[in-house]
Amino acid sequence: MNLSGQQAVSPEGRRRVQSQPMFHRVFAANPMAVRAVLTDVRSRFRDNVDDDALGRLELVLAEVMNNVTEHGSALPPGDPGGRAPSIHLCIVRHDHGLSCAVTDDGVSLPADCLRPRDLPDVATDGLPEGGFGWYLIQDLTQALCYYREERRNFLAFCVPFQPEHPAVPAI
């Protein structure tokens, strides 16, 4: 496999298609399926992606897919008459990171989720239950974009191999 970003050339001088690891799954949005898919993603990329980038990818995917699982159904949580949304996940490794496309047939993403985020205010008596998910998604990805077409949500992003922000040294 040529990981340098150069296209290989055959002895006849023709360019060959570069081969990079890819991943694709279609599954129902439920916690056990999300867990299984995250395990499969790690297995697929563990030999081709460093642990830091793979950890960031897992964190972002867990947030995105769990949001679909928890909020994607038009029915109230626990309503037995509902059908879990269907999630389609595609990931492609390239020279600079992992490009991801997540589509689902759940309810539309609230516009508020897409505005730039800061960390939620932290009370002195404990951490809030929510509010970190979209901040983490926005902070750990590049080229984040979303649109809805007919009954499907489309979310695309890249998890770079080198994060934009250098790590803050531990004290």
Short mmCIF file of C-alpha atoms in Angstrom, two decimals, residues 7-143:
data_model
loop_
_atom_site.label_atom_id
_atom_site.label_comp_id
_atom_site.label_asym_id
_atom_site.label_seq_id
_atom_site.Cartn_x
_atom_site.Cartn_y
_atom_site.Cartn_z
CA GLN A 7 -0.25 7.39 -7.11
CA ALA A 8 1.56 4.24 -8.08
CA VAL A 9 2.55 3.90 -11.74
CA SER A 10 2.47 0.59 -13.56
CA PRO A 11 5.43 -0.57 -15.67
CA GLU A 12 3.40 0.53 -18.71
CA GLY A 13 3.27 4.09 -17.34
CA ARG A 14 -0.44 4.04 -16.39
CA ARG A 15 -1.53 5.38 -13.04
CA ARG A 16 -3.01 2.84 -10.68
CA VAL A 17 -5.72 3.66 -8.22
CA GLN A 18 -4.37 4.22 -4.74
CA SER A 19 -5.74 1.77 -2.21
CA GLN A 20 -6.67 3.08 1.24
CA PRO A 21 -8.60 1.38 4.05
CA MET A 22 -12.34 2.03 3.96
CA PHE A 23 -15.27 1.13 6.19
CA HIS A 24 -19.01 0.96 5.55
CA ARG A 25 -21.95 -0.18 7.68
CA VAL A 26 -25.73 0.19 7.68
CA PHE A 27 -27.41 -0.50 11.03
CA ALA A 28 -30.32 0.37 13.28
CA ALA A 29 -29.66 3.19 15.73
CA ASN A 30 -29.52 1.42 19.07
CA PRO A 31 -26.84 1.37 21.77
CA MET A 32 -25.67 -2.21 21.15
CA ALA A 33 -25.34 -1.66 17.39
CA VAL A 34 -23.41 1.59 17.95
CA ARG A 35 -21.03 -0.23 20.33
CA ALA A 36 -20.50 -3.06 17.82
CA VAL A 37 -19.83 -0.61 14.97
CA LEU A 38 -17.29 1.31 17.06
CA THR A 39 -15.50 -1.98 17.78
CA ASP A 40 -15.53 -2.83 14.05
CA VAL A 41 -14.15 0.64 13.15
CA ARG A 42 -11.25 0.16 15.59
CA SER A 43 -10.54 -3.30 14.15
CA ARG A 44 -10.61 -1.98 10.59
CA PHE A 45 -8.21 0.93 11.12
CA ARG A 46 -5.97 -0.20 14.02
CA ASP A 47 -3.12 -1.23 11.69
CA ASN A 48 -3.28 1.96 9.57
CA VAL A 49 -4.11 4.79 11.99
CA ASP A 50 -2.30 5.97 15.12
CA ASP A 51 -4.05 5.54 18.47
CA ASP A 52 -4.58 9.28 18.97
CA ALA A 53 -6.45 9.79 15.69
CA LEU A 54 -8.37 6.56 16.18
CA GLY A 55 -9.41 7.64 19.68
CA ARG A 56 -10.61 11.03 18.38
CA LEU A 57 -12.54 9.28 15.59
CA GLU A 58 -14.21 6.94 18.09
CA LEU A 59 -15.18 9.82 20.36
CA VAL A 60 -16.75 11.82 17.51
CA LEU A 61 -18.56 8.80 16.07
CA ALA A 62 -19.86 7.78 19.49
CA GLU A 63 -21.27 11.29 20.04
CA VAL A 64 -22.85 11.46 16.58
CA MET A 65 -24.33 7.95 16.54
CA ASN A 66 -25.54 8.12 20.15
CA ASN A 67 -27.26 11.43 19.33
CA VAL A 68 -29.11 9.69 16.50
CA THR A 69 -29.96 6.81 18.84
CA GLU A 70 -31.22 9.09 21.62
CA HIS A 71 -32.85 11.90 19.64
CA GLY A 72 -33.47 10.59 16.10
CA SER A 73 -36.86 8.98 16.60
CA ALA A 74 -39.98 11.11 16.14
CA LEU A 75 -41.62 9.18 18.98
CA PRO A 76 -40.95 9.71 22.69
CA PRO A 77 -38.09 7.63 24.15
CA GLY A 78 -39.21 4.13 25.12
CA ASP A 79 -42.33 4.21 22.90
CA PRO A 80 -42.63 0.60 21.65
CA GLY A 81 -44.43 1.67 18.46
CA GLY A 82 -41.40 3.43 17.07
CA ARG A 83 -38.72 2.23 14.71
CA ALA A 84 -35.11 3.10 15.36
CA PRO A 85 -33.60 5.31 12.66
CA SER A 86 -31.27 3.64 10.20
CA ILE A 87 -27.64 4.87 10.18
CA HIS A 88 -25.28 4.59 7.22
CA LEU A 89 -21.60 5.11 8.09
CA CYS A 90 -18.75 5.45 5.58
CA ILE A 91 -15.13 6.16 6.52
CA VAL A 92 -12.17 6.53 4.18
CA ARG A 93 -8.55 6.87 5.27
CA HIS A 94 -6.53 9.36 3.25
CA ASP A 95 -3.11 10.95 3.61
CA HIS A 96 -4.19 13.62 6.09
CA GLY A 97 -6.93 11.95 8.12
CA LEU A 98 -10.16 10.02 8.12
CA SER A 99 -13.10 11.35 6.10
CA CYS A 100 -16.49 10.31 7.44
CA ALA A 101 -20.04 10.47 6.16
CA VAL A 102 -22.91 9.62 8.50
CA THR A 103 -26.46 9.59 7.18
CA ASP A 104 -29.65 8.67 8.97
CA ASP A 105 -33.40 8.76 8.46
CA GLY A 106 -34.15 10.23 11.89
CA VAL A 107 -35.67 13.61 12.65
CA SER A 108 -33.89 16.73 11.43
CA LEU A 109 -30.95 18.00 13.43
CA PRO A 110 -31.97 21.14 15.35
CA ALA A 111 -30.32 24.24 13.85
CA ASP A 112 -29.03 25.14 17.32
CA CYS A 113 -26.63 22.17 17.18
CA LEU A 114 -24.72 23.69 14.28
CA ARG A 115 -23.84 27.03 15.84
CA PRO A 116 -20.26 27.35 17.07
CA ARG A 117 -19.88 25.96 20.58
CA ASP A 118 -17.96 26.75 23.69
CA LEU A 119 -17.64 24.45 26.65
CA PRO A 120 -20.76 24.60 28.82
CA ASP A 121 -20.60 26.54 32.06
CA VAL A 122 -19.49 24.29 34.86
CA ALA A 123 -21.15 24.72 38.22
CA THR A 124 -18.97 24.47 41.28
CA ASP A 125 -21.06 21.60 42.65
CA GLY A 126 -20.67 19.29 39.63
CA LEU A 127 -20.65 18.89 35.89
CA PRO A 128 -23.80 19.36 33.81
CA GLU A 129 -25.26 16.19 32.32
CA GLY A 130 -25.18 17.42 28.73
CA GLY A 131 -23.78 20.09 26.49
CA PHE A 132 -20.38 18.62 25.70
CA GLY A 133 -21.27 16.50 22.64
CA TRP A 134 -21.49 19.10 19.89
CA TYR A 135 -18.57 21.02 21.38
CA LEU A 136 -16.42 17.87 21.12
CA ILE A 137 -17.65 17.09 17.61
CA GLN A 138 -16.81 20.60 16.41
CA ASP A 139 -13.48 20.70 18.25
CA LEU A 140 -12.17 17.32 17.06
CA THR A 141 -13.19 17.55 13.40
CA GLN A 142 -12.45 19.64 10.34
CA ALA A 143 -14.72 20.46 7.40
#
